[in-house]
Every structure is written in C-alpha cells, then in structure tokens.
mmCIF file of C-alpha atoms in Angstrom:
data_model
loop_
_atom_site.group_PDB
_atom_site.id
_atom_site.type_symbol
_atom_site.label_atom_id
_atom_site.label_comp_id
_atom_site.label_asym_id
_atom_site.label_seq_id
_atom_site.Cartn_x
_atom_site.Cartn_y
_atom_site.Cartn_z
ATOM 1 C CA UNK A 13 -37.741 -69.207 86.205
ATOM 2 C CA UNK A 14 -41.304 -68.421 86.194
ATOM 3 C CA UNK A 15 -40.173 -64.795 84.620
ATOM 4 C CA UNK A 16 -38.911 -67.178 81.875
ATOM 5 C CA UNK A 17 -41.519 -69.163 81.299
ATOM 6 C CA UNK A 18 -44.063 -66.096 80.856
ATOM 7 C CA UNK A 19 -41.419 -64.539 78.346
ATOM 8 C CA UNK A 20 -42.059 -67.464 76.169
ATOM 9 C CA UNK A 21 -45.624 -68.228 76.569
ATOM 10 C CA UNK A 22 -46.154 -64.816 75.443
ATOM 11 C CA UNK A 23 -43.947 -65.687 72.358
ATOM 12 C CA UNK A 24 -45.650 -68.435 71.356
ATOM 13 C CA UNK A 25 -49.055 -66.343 71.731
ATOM 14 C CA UNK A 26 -47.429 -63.455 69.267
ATOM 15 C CA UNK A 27 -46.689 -66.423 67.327
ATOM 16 C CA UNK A 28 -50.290 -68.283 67.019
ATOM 17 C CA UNK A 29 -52.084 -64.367 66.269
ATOM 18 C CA UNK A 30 -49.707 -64.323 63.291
ATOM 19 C CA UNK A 31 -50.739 -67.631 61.584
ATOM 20 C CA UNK A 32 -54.321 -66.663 62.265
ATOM 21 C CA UNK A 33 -54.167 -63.812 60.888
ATOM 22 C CA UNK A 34 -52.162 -64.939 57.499
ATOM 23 C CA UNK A 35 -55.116 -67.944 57.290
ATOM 24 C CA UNK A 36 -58.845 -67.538 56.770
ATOM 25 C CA UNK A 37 -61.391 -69.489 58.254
ATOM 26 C CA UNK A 38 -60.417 -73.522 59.100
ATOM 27 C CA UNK A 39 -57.233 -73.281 57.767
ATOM 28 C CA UNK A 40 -57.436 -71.614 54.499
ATOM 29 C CA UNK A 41 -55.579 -69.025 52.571
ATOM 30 C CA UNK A 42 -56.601 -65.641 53.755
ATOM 31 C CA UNK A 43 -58.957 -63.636 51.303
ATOM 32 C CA UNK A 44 -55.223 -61.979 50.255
ATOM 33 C CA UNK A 45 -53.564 -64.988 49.154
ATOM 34 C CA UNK A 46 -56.871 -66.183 47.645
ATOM 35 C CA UNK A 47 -57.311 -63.245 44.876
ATOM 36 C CA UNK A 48 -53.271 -63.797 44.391
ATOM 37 C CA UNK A 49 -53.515 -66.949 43.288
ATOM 38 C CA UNK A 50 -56.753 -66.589 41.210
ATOM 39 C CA UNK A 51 -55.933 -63.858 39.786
ATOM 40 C CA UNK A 52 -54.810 -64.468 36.283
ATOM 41 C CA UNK A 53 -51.260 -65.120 35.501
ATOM 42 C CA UNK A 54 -49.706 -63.186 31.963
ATOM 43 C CA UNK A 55 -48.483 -65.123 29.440
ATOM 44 C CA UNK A 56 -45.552 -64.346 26.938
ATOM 45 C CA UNK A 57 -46.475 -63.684 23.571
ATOM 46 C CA UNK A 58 -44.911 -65.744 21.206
ATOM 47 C CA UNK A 59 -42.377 -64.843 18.960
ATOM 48 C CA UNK A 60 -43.416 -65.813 15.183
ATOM 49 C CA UNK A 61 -41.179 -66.194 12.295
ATOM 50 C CA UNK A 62 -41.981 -62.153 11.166
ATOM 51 C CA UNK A 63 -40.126 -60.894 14.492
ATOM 52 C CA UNK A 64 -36.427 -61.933 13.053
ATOM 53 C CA UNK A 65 -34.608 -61.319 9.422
ATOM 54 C CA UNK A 66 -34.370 -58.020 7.262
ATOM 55 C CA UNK A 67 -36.213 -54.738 8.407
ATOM 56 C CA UNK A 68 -36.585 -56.224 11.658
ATOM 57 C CA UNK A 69 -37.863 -53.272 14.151
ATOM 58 C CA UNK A 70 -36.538 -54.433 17.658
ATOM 59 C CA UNK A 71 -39.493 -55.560 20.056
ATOM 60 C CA UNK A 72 -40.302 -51.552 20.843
ATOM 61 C CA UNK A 73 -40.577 -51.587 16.958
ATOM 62 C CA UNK A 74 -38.656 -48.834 17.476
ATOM 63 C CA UNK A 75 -34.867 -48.456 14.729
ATOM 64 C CA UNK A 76 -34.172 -49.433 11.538
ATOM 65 C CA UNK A 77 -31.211 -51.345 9.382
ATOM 66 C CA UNK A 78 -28.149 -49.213 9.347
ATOM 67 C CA UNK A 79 -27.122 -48.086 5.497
ATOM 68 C CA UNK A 80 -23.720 -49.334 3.892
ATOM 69 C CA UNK A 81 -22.435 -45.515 4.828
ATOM 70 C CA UNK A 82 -23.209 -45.394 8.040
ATOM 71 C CA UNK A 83 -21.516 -48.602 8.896
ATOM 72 C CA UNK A 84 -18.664 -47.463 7.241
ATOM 73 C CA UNK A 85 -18.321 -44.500 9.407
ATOM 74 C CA UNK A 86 -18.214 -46.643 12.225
ATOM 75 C CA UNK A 87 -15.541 -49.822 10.494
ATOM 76 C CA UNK A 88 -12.747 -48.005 10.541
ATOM 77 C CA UNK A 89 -10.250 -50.321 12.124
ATOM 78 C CA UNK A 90 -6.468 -50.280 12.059
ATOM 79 C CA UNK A 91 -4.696 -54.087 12.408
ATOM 80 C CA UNK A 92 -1.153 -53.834 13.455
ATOM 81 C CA UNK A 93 -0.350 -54.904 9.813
ATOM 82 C CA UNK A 94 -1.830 -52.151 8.210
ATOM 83 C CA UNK A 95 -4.769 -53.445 7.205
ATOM 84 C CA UNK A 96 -7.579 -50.624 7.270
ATOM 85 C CA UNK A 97 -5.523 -47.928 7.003
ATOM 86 C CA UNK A 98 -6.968 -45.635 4.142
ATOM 87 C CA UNK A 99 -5.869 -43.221 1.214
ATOM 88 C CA UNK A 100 -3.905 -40.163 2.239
ATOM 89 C CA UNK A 101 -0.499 -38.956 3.223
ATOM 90 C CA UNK A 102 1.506 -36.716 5.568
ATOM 91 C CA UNK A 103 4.679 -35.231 6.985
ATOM 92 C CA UNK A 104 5.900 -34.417 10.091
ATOM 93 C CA UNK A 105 6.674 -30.714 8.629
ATOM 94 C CA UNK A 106 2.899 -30.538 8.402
ATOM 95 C CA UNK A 107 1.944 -32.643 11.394
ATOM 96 C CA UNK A 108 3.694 -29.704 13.524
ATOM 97 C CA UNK A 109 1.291 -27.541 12.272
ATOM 98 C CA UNK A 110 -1.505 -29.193 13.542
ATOM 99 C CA UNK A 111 -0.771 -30.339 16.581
ATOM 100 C CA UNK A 112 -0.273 -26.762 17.945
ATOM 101 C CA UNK A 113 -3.328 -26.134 16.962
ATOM 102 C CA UNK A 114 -5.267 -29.102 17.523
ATOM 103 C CA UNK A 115 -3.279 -31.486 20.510
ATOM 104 C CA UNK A 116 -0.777 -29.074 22.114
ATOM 105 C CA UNK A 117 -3.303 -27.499 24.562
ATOM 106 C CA UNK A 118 -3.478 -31.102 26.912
ATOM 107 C CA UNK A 119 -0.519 -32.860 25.656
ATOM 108 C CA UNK A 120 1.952 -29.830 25.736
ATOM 109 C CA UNK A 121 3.990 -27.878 22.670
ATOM 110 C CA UNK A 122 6.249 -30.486 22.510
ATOM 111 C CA UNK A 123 4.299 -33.787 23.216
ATOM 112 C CA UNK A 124 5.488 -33.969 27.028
ATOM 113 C CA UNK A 125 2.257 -33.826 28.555
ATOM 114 C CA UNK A 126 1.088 -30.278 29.662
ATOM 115 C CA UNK A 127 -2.352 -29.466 31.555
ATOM 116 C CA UNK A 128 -4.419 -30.878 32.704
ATOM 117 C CA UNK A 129 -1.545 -33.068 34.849
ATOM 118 C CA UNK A 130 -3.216 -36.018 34.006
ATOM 119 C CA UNK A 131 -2.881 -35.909 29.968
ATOM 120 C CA UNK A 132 -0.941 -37.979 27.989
ATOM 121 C CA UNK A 133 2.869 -37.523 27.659
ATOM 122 C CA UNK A 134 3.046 -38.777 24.428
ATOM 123 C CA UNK A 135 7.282 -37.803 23.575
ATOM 124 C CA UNK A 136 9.708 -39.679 25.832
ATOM 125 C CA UNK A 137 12.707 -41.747 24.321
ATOM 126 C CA UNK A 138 13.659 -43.041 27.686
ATOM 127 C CA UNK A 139 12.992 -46.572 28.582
ATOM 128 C CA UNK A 140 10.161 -46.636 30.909
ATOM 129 C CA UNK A 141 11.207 -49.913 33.209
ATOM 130 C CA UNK A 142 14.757 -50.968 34.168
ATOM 131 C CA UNK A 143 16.144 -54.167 32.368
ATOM 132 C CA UNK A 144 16.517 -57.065 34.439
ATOM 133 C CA UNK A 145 14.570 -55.775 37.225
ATOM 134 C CA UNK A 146 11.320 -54.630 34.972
ATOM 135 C CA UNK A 147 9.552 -51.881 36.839
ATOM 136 C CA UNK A 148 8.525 -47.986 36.017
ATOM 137 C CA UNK A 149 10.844 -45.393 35.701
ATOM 138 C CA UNK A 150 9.193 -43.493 33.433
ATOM 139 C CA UNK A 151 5.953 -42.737 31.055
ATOM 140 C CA UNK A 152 5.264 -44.791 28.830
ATOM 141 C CA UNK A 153 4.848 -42.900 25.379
ATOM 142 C CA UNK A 154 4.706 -43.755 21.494
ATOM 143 C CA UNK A 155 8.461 -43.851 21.375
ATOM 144 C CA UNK A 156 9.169 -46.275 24.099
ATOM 145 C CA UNK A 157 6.252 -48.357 24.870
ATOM 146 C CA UNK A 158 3.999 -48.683 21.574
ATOM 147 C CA UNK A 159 4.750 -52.066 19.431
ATOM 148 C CA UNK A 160 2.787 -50.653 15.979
ATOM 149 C CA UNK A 161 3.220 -47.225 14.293
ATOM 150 C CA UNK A 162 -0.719 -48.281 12.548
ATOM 151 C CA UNK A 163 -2.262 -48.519 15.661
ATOM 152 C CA UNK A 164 -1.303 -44.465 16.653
ATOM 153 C CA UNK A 165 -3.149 -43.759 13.985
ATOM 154 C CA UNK A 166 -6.373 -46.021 14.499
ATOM 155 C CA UNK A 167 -6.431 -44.480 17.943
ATOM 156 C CA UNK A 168 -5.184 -40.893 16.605
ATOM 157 C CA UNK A 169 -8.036 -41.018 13.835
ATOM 158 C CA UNK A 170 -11.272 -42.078 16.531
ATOM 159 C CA UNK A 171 -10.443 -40.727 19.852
ATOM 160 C CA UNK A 172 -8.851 -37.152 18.414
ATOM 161 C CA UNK A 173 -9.046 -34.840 19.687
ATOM 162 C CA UNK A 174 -10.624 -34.624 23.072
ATOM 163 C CA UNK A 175 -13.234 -32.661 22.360
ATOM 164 C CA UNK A 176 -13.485 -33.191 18.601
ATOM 165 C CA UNK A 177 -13.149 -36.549 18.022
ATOM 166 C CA UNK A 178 -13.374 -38.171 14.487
ATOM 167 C CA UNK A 179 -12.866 -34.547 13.281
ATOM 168 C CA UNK A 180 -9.615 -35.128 11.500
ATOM 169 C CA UNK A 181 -8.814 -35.703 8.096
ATOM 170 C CA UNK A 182 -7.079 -38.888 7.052
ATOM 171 C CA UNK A 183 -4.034 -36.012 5.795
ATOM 172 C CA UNK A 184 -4.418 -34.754 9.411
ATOM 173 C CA UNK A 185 -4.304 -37.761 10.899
ATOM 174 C CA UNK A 186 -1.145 -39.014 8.944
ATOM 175 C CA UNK A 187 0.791 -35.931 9.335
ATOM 176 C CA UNK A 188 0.395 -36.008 13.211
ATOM 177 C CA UNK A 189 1.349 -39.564 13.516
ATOM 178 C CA UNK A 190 4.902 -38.314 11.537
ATOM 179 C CA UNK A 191 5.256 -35.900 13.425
ATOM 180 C CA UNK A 192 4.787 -37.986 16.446
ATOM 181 C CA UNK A 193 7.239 -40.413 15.306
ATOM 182 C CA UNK A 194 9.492 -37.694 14.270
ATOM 183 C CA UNK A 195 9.567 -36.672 17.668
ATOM 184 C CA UNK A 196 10.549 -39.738 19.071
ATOM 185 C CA UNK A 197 12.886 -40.421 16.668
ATOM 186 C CA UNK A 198 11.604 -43.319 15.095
ATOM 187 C CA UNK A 199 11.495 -41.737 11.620
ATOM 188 C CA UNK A 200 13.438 -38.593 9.667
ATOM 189 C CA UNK A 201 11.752 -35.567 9.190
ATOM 190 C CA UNK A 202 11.421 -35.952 5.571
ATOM 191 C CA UNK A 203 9.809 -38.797 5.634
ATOM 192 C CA UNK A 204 6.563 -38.974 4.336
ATOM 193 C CA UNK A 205 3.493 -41.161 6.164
ATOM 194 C CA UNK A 206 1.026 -43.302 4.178
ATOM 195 C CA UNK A 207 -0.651 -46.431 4.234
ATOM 196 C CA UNK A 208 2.410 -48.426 2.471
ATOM 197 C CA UNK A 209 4.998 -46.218 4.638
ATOM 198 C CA UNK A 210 3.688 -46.338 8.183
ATOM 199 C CA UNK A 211 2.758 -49.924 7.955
ATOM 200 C CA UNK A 212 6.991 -50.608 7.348
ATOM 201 C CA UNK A 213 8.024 -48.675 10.301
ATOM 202 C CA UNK A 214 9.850 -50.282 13.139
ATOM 203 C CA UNK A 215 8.406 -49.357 16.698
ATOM 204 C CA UNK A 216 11.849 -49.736 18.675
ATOM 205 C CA UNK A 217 9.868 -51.970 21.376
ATOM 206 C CA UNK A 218 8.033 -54.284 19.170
ATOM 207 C CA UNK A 219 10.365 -57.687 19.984
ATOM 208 C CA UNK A 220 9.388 -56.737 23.331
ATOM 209 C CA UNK A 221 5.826 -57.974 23.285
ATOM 210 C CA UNK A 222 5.287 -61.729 22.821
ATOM 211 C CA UNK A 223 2.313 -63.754 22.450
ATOM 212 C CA UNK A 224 1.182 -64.728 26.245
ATOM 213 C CA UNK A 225 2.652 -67.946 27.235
ATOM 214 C CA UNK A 226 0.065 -68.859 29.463
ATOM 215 C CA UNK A 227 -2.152 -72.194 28.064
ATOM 216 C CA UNK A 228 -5.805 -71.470 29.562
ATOM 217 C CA UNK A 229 -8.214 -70.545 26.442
ATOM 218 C CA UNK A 230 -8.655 -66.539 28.089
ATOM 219 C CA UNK A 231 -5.357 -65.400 27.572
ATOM 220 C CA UNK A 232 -4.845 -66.499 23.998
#
C-alpha cells in the first residue's frame, strides 16, 4: 500500500513541476505564451472591386483570359444526338488503313485487344451478360455494349491514340469509327460516316439503357 501511495505522490509532483513550468511568476503566462499572444496577429487583405471581371490575373497575378481559339480546341464535345460533331467524312475502306497504323499495336489487327493484355478489345458481337440472369460473359466492346455510334467518336477524337492524343483528323477520326462499326457489324462497308450519317445509326444495345429509376436528386 505504502508502495502505492509513493507511486502517486510522485505523480502528482511530476504533475505540479509541469504547471510551474508552463506559468511565470504568480500565476501568469510564461514569457512564451506572453510574446504569442502579443505578438501581432495578420490580417487578410481585402478584396476590392478591381480583383474580379475581365483581365482578371488570379491572386498570384499570374494567367491570362483564354482566346476564342483556344477554347475551341478544348469544346469539342459529342452529345449522343450528334450535336458537336464537325465537318468531315469517312469509310471503313479507309478507316482500315489507319488503324493498322495508328490503333492496331494495343488493340490488335483486328480490334480484339492485343498487347499490352490490359488494352481495349474493342470488336466482339457476342453479348457480354446472359439474359435473365445479367452477369459477364464477355468484353464489353463498341458492338455489344455502346448505346451511341457519336460518342465513339467524341472519345475516338480526344483520347486517340495513346500516345498521340488529339492527333487525328476529323477524316481520321470518322473513317476509324466506320471501320469500327464495320467490324461489328453495325454498318456495311460502303457506307460512308459523317456528321448527318453517324448520328442515324442504331447501336444494337441502345433500348437497353434506361433513364435510372431511382427518385433521390444524385442519380438523375
């Protein structure tokens, strides 16, 4: 017991030489805690009305307003209906060409994926999920998963390819989406892509995505 009793006398000692030594003289803030709370405090500058509007700099003063072209390099989006898509044409004849130049070294000669083992298969007519019991039983690819033909090209035009993307020409562009839709048989192999054409074509899964029926504000 007495063992005990030491043990916390001796706490409550370790305890007292700590508040002394965090206090100053009679009670008051040590010298430290003094020159903290004297010490001058820094105040935001204000913001007047010259820091918003036109040919405003950032706070670094640092960037300036983008031009008309440079925003359009950047607004180049595709809606499912078309909208967006710009001026040019192509075939899958000519889309052949070049893909084997330009897509065939990840995604394979033929669209079915090739090295690395992770790259997009991108030709597959097979359904990818069994009906009535929906689950994976195979890639999911333009031809069987896709709802708009537009969108392949949107994503075609910006993220293509790998290591060059953006570097396609609207012709480019359109004549690898035809042939990519040649190849999964969604259109003949005369058919010529365009911004009136692609917009009519018929993904074969498009009834298959509905709006989400779910009522909370996030999933609309």
């Amino acid at each position: 017991m007495k063992g005990v009793e030491a043990l916390l006398a001796l706490a409550l000692a370790g305890i007292a030489l700590l508040a002394t030594a965090c206090r100053g003289p009679a009670g008051l803030p040590s010298p430290t805690q003094s020159n903290l709370l004297l010490a001058p405090q820094a105040q935001p500058t204000p913001v007047g009305p010259s820091a918003t509007g036109p040919g405003y700099r950032g706070a670094y003063g640092l960037g300036r307003d983008a031009t008309p072209e440079e925003i359009a390099t950047w607004d180049i989006d595709v809606m499912p209906d078309g909208t967006g898509l710009p001026p040019g044409s192509g075939t899958p004849a000519q889309g052949a060409t070049i893909f084997a130049a330009k897509c065939a070294s990840c995604h394979g000669d033929k669209g079915q994926g090739g090295l690395p083992a992770t790259s997009e298969v991108l030709v597959d007519t097979r359904p990818w999920f069994e009906r009535g019991n929906p689950r994976p039983v195979g890639p999911r690819t333009i031809g069987n998963y896709w709802p708009f033909a537009t969108t392949v090209f949107d994503y075609v035009r910006r993220a293509m390819p790998f290591d060059k993307p953006g570097s396609l020409t609207n012709d480019e562009v359109y004549a690898v989406v035809a042939w990519l839709l040649n190849q999964n048989k969604i259109i003949g192999e005369k058919d010529v892509m365009n911004a009136q054409t692609l917009a009519k074509v018929q993904m074969p899964v498009r009834d298959l995505f509905v709006p989400d029926p779910r009522p909370w504000p996030e999933y609309q």
